Amino acid sequence: LLHMVMHSLTKSAIFFSVGHIAQIKGTQKIAEIRGLTQTHPLLGWGLVVGVLAIAGMPPLGIFMSEFLVVSSTIAHAPWLAVPLVVGLLVAFGALLLRLTGLAFGEPSGSTAAVKASYLPLYAHLALVLIGGVYLPPALVSWFQHVAALLG
């Protein structure tokens, strides 16, 4: 449940940033979008943090949930832990490969100002950061109660 909540918040932040990027750059082709941290710093860095979060980097919330999934897998089915960790590492590599050019490459495309709010993007990322650093006891209790109901 924790992983689903953190993943949903992170993925929606990434969708906000990608939507704004597509509007600004006039394309959805990754190969045609470069240097976002230079041309649109708030948007580019929001995307970078979102991708790092979805990749499970600490101290963001998905790291905590993935750590719990991996440690639970090691405890209950150790033979599954190796392909799980390998899959996570391959996904991390693929995300970084695509992100590098998008965020840090030589700037290309439009440099028009963003005409949308950054609030949803950064609010979701803030919740993911808070979820990785501190979960209020009431939220932990709620997760435990729902998990018990689900069996």
PDB file of C-alpha atoms in Angstrom:
ATOM      1  CA  LEU A   1       0.000   0.000   0.000  1.00  0.00           C
ATOM      2  CA  LEU A   2       2.796   2.383   0.858  1.00  0.00           C
ATOM      3  CA  HIS A   3       4.486   1.636  -2.456  1.00  0.00           C
ATOM      4  CA  MET A   4       1.260   2.262  -4.387  1.00  0.00           C
ATOM      5  CA  VAL A   5       0.704   5.613  -2.663  1.00  0.00           C
ATOM      6  CA  MET A   6       4.296   6.787  -3.136  1.00  0.00           C
ATOM      7  CA  HIS A   7       4.362   5.547  -6.735  1.00  0.00           C
ATOM      8  CA  SER A   8       1.068   7.297  -7.536  1.00  0.00           C
ATOM      9  CA  LEU A   9       2.256  10.612  -6.115  1.00  0.00           C
ATOM     10  CA  THR A  10       5.582  10.359  -7.932  1.00  0.00           C
ATOM     11  CA  LYS A  11       4.100   9.266 -11.248  1.00  0.00           C
ATOM     12  CA  SER A  12       1.563  12.099 -11.181  1.00  0.00           C
ATOM     13  CA  ALA A  13       4.377  14.611 -10.535  1.00  0.00           C
ATOM     14  CA  ILE A  14       6.245  13.205 -13.534  1.00  0.00           C
ATOM     15  CA  PHE A  15       3.087  13.437 -15.668  1.00  0.00           C
ATOM     16  CA  PHE A  16       2.651  17.092 -14.660  1.00  0.00           C
ATOM     17  CA  SER A  17       6.206  17.886 -15.721  1.00  0.00           C
ATOM     18  CA  VAL A  18       6.048  15.862 -18.955  1.00  0.00           C
ATOM     19  CA  GLY A  19       2.788  17.557 -19.922  1.00  0.00           C
ATOM     20  CA  HIS A  20       4.319  20.997 -19.436  1.00  0.00           C
ATOM     21  CA  ILE A  21       7.460  19.955 -21.319  1.00  0.00           C
ATOM     22  CA  ALA A  22       5.435  18.690 -24.290  1.00  0.00           C
ATOM     23  CA  GLN A  23       3.503  21.977 -24.413  1.00  0.00           C
ATOM     24  CA  ILE A  24       6.629  24.127 -24.206  1.00  0.00           C
ATOM     25  CA  LYS A  25       8.779  22.144 -26.618  1.00  0.00           C
ATOM     26  CA  GLY A  26       5.956  21.369 -29.051  1.00  0.00           C
ATOM     27  CA  THR A  27       6.890  17.700 -29.235  1.00  0.00           C
ATOM     28  CA  GLN A  28       6.686  14.480 -27.278  1.00  0.00           C
ATOM     29  CA  LYS A  29       9.798  12.982 -28.874  1.00  0.00           C
ATOM     30  CA  ILE A  30      12.470  12.461 -26.233  1.00  0.00           C
ATOM     31  CA  ALA A  31      15.237  12.779 -28.835  1.00  0.00           C
ATOM     32  CA  GLU A  32      14.127  16.352 -29.598  1.00  0.00           C
ATOM     33  CA  ILE A  33      14.099  17.587 -26.001  1.00  0.00           C
ATOM     34  CA  ARG A  34      17.406  18.517 -24.371  1.00  0.00           C
ATOM     35  CA  GLY A  35      18.777  20.698 -21.595  1.00  0.00           C
ATOM     36  CA  LEU A  36      15.650  21.281 -19.539  1.00  0.00           C
ATOM     37  CA  THR A  37      17.566  22.235 -16.393  1.00  0.00           C
ATOM     38  CA  GLN A  38      19.105  25.133 -18.347  1.00  0.00           C
ATOM     39  CA  THR A  39      16.105  26.356 -20.340  1.00  0.00           C
ATOM     40  CA  HIS A  40      13.405  25.691 -17.710  1.00  0.00           C
ATOM     41  CA  PRO A  41      15.147  25.071 -14.367  1.00  0.00           C
ATOM     42  CA  LEU A  42      12.079  24.572 -12.153  1.00  0.00           C
ATOM     43  CA  LEU A  43      10.505  22.196 -14.628  1.00  0.00           C
ATOM     44  CA  GLY A  44      13.754  20.385 -15.445  1.00  0.00           C
ATOM     45  CA  TRP A  45      14.762  19.865 -11.835  1.00  0.00           C
ATOM     46  CA  GLY A  46      11.214  18.793 -10.959  1.00  0.00           C
ATOM     47  CA  LEU A  47      11.493  16.107 -13.633  1.00  0.00           C
ATOM     48  CA  VAL A  48      14.930  15.063 -12.342  1.00  0.00           C
ATOM     49  CA  VAL A  49      13.643  14.694  -8.774  1.00  0.00           C
ATOM     50  CA  GLY A  50      10.567  12.825 -10.027  1.00  0.00           C
ATOM     51  CA  VAL A  51      12.663  10.367 -12.040  1.00  0.00           C
ATOM     52  CA  LEU A  52      15.079   9.861  -9.136  1.00  0.00           C
ATOM     53  CA  ALA A  53      12.084   9.258  -6.879  1.00  0.00           C
ATOM     54  CA  ILE A  54      10.481   6.745  -9.253  1.00  0.00           C
ATOM     55  CA  ALA A  55      13.876   5.006  -9.497  1.00  0.00           C
ATOM     56  CA  GLY A  56      13.817   4.530  -5.724  1.00  0.00           C
ATOM     57  CA  MET A  57      16.604   6.841  -4.593  1.00  0.00           C
ATOM     58  CA  PRO A  58      16.834   7.724  -0.891  1.00  0.00           C
ATOM     59  CA  PRO A  59      15.472   9.628   0.975  1.00  0.00           C
ATOM     60  CA  LEU A  60      12.357   9.669  -1.204  1.00  0.00           C
ATOM     61  CA  GLY A  61       9.282   7.577  -0.344  1.00  0.00           C
ATOM     62  CA  ILE A  62       9.645   4.931  -3.030  1.00  0.00           C
ATOM     63  CA  PHE A  63      13.079   4.018  -1.645  1.00  0.00           C
ATOM     64  CA  MET A  64      11.479   3.152   1.674  1.00  0.00           C
ATOM     65  CA  SER A  65       8.697   1.128   0.087  1.00  0.00           C
ATOM     66  CA  GLU A  66      11.075  -0.688  -2.308  1.00  0.00           C
ATOM     67  CA  PHE A  67      13.403  -1.425   0.599  1.00  0.00           C
ATOM     68  CA  LEU A  68      10.483  -3.008   2.454  1.00  0.00           C
ATOM     69  CA  VAL A  69       9.524  -5.039  -0.637  1.00  0.00           C
ATOM     70  CA  VAL A  70      13.091  -6.276  -1.192  1.00  0.00           C
ATOM     71  CA  SER A  71      13.684  -7.104   2.480  1.00  0.00           C
ATOM     72  CA  SER A  72      10.343  -8.918   2.670  1.00  0.00           C
ATOM     73  CA  THR A  73      11.249 -10.855  -0.485  1.00  0.00           C
ATOM     74  CA  ILE A  74      14.599 -11.843   1.024  1.00  0.00           C
ATOM     75  CA  ALA A  75      12.815 -13.037   4.166  1.00  0.00           C
ATOM     76  CA  HIS A  76      10.064 -15.020   2.424  1.00  0.00           C
ATOM     77  CA  ALA A  77      11.483 -16.052  -0.979  1.00  0.00           C
ATOM     78  CA  PRO A  78      15.236 -15.388  -1.099  1.00  0.00           C
ATOM     79  CA  TRP A  79      15.584 -16.918  -4.562  1.00  0.00           C
ATOM     80  CA  LEU A  80      13.325 -14.167  -5.943  1.00  0.00           C
ATOM     81  CA  ALA A  81      15.400 -11.353  -4.423  1.00  0.00           C
ATOM     82  CA  VAL A  82      18.182 -11.608  -7.024  1.00  0.00           C
ATOM     83  CA  PRO A  83      15.978 -11.120 -10.126  1.00  0.00           C
ATOM     84  CA  LEU A  84      14.035  -8.427  -8.267  1.00  0.00           C
ATOM     85  CA  VAL A  85      17.165  -6.428  -7.457  1.00  0.00           C
ATOM     86  CA  VAL A  86      18.594  -6.971 -10.956  1.00  0.00           C
ATOM     87  CA  GLY A  87      15.314  -5.711 -12.440  1.00  0.00           C
ATOM     88  CA  LEU A  88      15.401  -2.642 -10.200  1.00  0.00           C
ATOM     89  CA  LEU A  89      18.987  -1.903 -11.249  1.00  0.00           C
ATOM     90  CA  VAL A  90      18.207  -2.298 -14.962  1.00  0.00           C
ATOM     91  CA  ALA A  91      15.202   0.030 -14.598  1.00  0.00           C
ATOM     92  CA  PHE A  92      17.364   2.555 -12.747  1.00  0.00           C
ATOM     93  CA  GLY A  93      19.974   2.475 -15.505  1.00  0.00           C
ATOM     94  CA  ALA A  94      17.371   2.905 -18.240  1.00  0.00           C
ATOM     95  CA  LEU A  95      15.783   5.858 -16.460  1.00  0.00           C
ATOM     96  CA  LEU A  96      19.139   7.579 -15.963  1.00  0.00           C
ATOM     97  CA  LEU A  97      20.106   6.970 -19.572  1.00  0.00           C
ATOM     98  CA  ARG A  98      17.000   8.801 -20.829  1.00  0.00           C
ATOM     99  CA  LEU A  99      17.076  11.488 -18.155  1.00  0.00           C
ATOM    100  CA  THR A 100      20.670  12.564 -18.785  1.00  0.00           C
ATOM    101  CA  GLY A 101      20.069  14.070 -22.218  1.00  0.00           C
ATOM    102  CA  LEU A 102      16.635  15.397 -21.402  1.00  0.00           C
ATOM    103  CA  ALA A 103      17.753  17.317 -18.358  1.00  0.00           C
ATOM    104  CA  PHE A 104      21.432  18.013 -18.897  1.00  0.00           C
ATOM    105  CA  GLY A 105      22.116  17.860 -22.636  1.00  0.00           C
ATOM    106  CA  GLU A 106      22.738  20.785 -24.948  1.00  0.00           C
ATOM    107  CA  PRO A 107      19.509  22.857 -24.861  1.00  0.00           C
ATOM    108  CA  SER A 108      17.201  22.487 -27.833  1.00  0.00           C
ATOM    109  CA  GLY A 109      13.693  23.487 -28.785  1.00  0.00           C
ATOM    110  CA  SER A 110      11.584  26.325 -27.485  1.00  0.00           C
ATOM    111  CA  THR A 111      12.610  28.383 -24.479  1.00  0.00           C
ATOM    112  CA  ALA A 112       9.151  29.896 -24.022  1.00  0.00           C
ATOM    113  CA  ALA A 113       7.988  30.567 -20.506  1.00  0.00           C
ATOM    114  CA  VAL A 114       5.885  27.960 -18.735  1.00  0.00           C
ATOM    115  CA  LYS A 115       2.269  29.127 -18.514  1.00  0.00           C
ATOM    116  CA  ALA A 116       1.177  26.596 -15.932  1.00  0.00           C
ATOM    117  CA  SER A 117       1.429  26.147 -12.195  1.00  0.00           C
ATOM    118  CA  TYR A 118       4.314  24.271 -10.622  1.00  0.00           C
ATOM    119  CA  LEU A 119       2.269  23.736  -7.470  1.00  0.00           C
ATOM    120  CA  PRO A 120       0.946  20.213  -8.279  1.00  0.00           C
ATOM    121  CA  LEU A 121       4.408  19.023  -9.352  1.00  0.00           C
ATOM    122  CA  TYR A 122       6.212  20.266  -6.263  1.00  0.00           C
ATOM    123  CA  ALA A 123       3.368  19.443  -3.854  1.00  0.00           C
ATOM    124  CA  HIS A 124       3.459  15.797  -4.947  1.00  0.00           C
ATOM    125  CA  LEU A 125       7.251  15.667  -4.767  1.00  0.00           C
ATOM    126  CA  ALA A 126       7.150  17.227  -1.295  1.00  0.00           C
ATOM    127  CA  LEU A 127       4.712  14.538  -0.124  1.00  0.00           C
ATOM    128  CA  VAL A 128       6.999  11.845  -1.548  1.00  0.00           C
ATOM    129  CA  LEU A 129       9.977  13.351   0.278  1.00  0.00           C
ATOM    130  CA  ILE A 130       8.047  13.623   3.537  1.00  0.00           C
ATOM    131  CA  GLY A 131       6.830  10.035   3.082  1.00  0.00           C
ATOM    132  CA  GLY A 132      10.427   8.879   2.741  1.00  0.00           C
ATOM    133  CA  VAL A 133      11.652  10.735   5.807  1.00  0.00           C
ATOM    134  CA  TYR A 134       8.704  10.543   8.193  1.00  0.00           C
ATOM    135  CA  LEU A 135       5.362   8.787   8.205  1.00  0.00           C
ATOM    136  CA  PRO A 136       2.954  10.057  10.852  1.00  0.00           C
ATOM    137  CA  PRO A 137       1.825   7.342  13.293  1.00  0.00           C
ATOM    138  CA  ALA A 138      -1.797   7.809  12.226  1.00  0.00           C
ATOM    139  CA  LEU A 139      -0.864   7.068   8.600  1.00  0.00           C
ATOM    140  CA  VAL A 140       1.182   4.024   9.611  1.00  0.00           C
ATOM    141  CA  SER A 141      -1.760   2.784  11.654  1.00  0.00           C
ATOM    142  CA  TRP A 142      -4.092   3.326   8.708  1.00  0.00           C
ATOM    143  CA  PHE A 143      -1.784   1.363   6.367  1.00  0.00           C
ATOM    144  CA  GLN A 144      -1.611  -1.471   8.919  1.00  0.00           C
ATOM    145  CA  HIS A 145      -5.391  -1.504   9.324  1.00  0.00           C
ATOM    146  CA  VAL A 146      -5.998  -1.613   5.561  1.00  0.00           C
ATOM    147  CA  ALA A 147      -3.343  -4.341   5.137  1.00  0.00           C
ATOM    148  CA  ALA A 148      -5.066  -6.384   7.864  1.00  0.00           C
ATOM    149  CA  LEU A 149      -8.429  -5.976   6.108  1.00  0.00           C
ATOM    150  CA  LEU A 150      -6.901  -7.137   2.843  1.00  0.00           C
ATOM    151  CA  GLY A 151      -5.371 -10.164   4.540  1.00  0.00           C
TER     152      GLY A 151
END
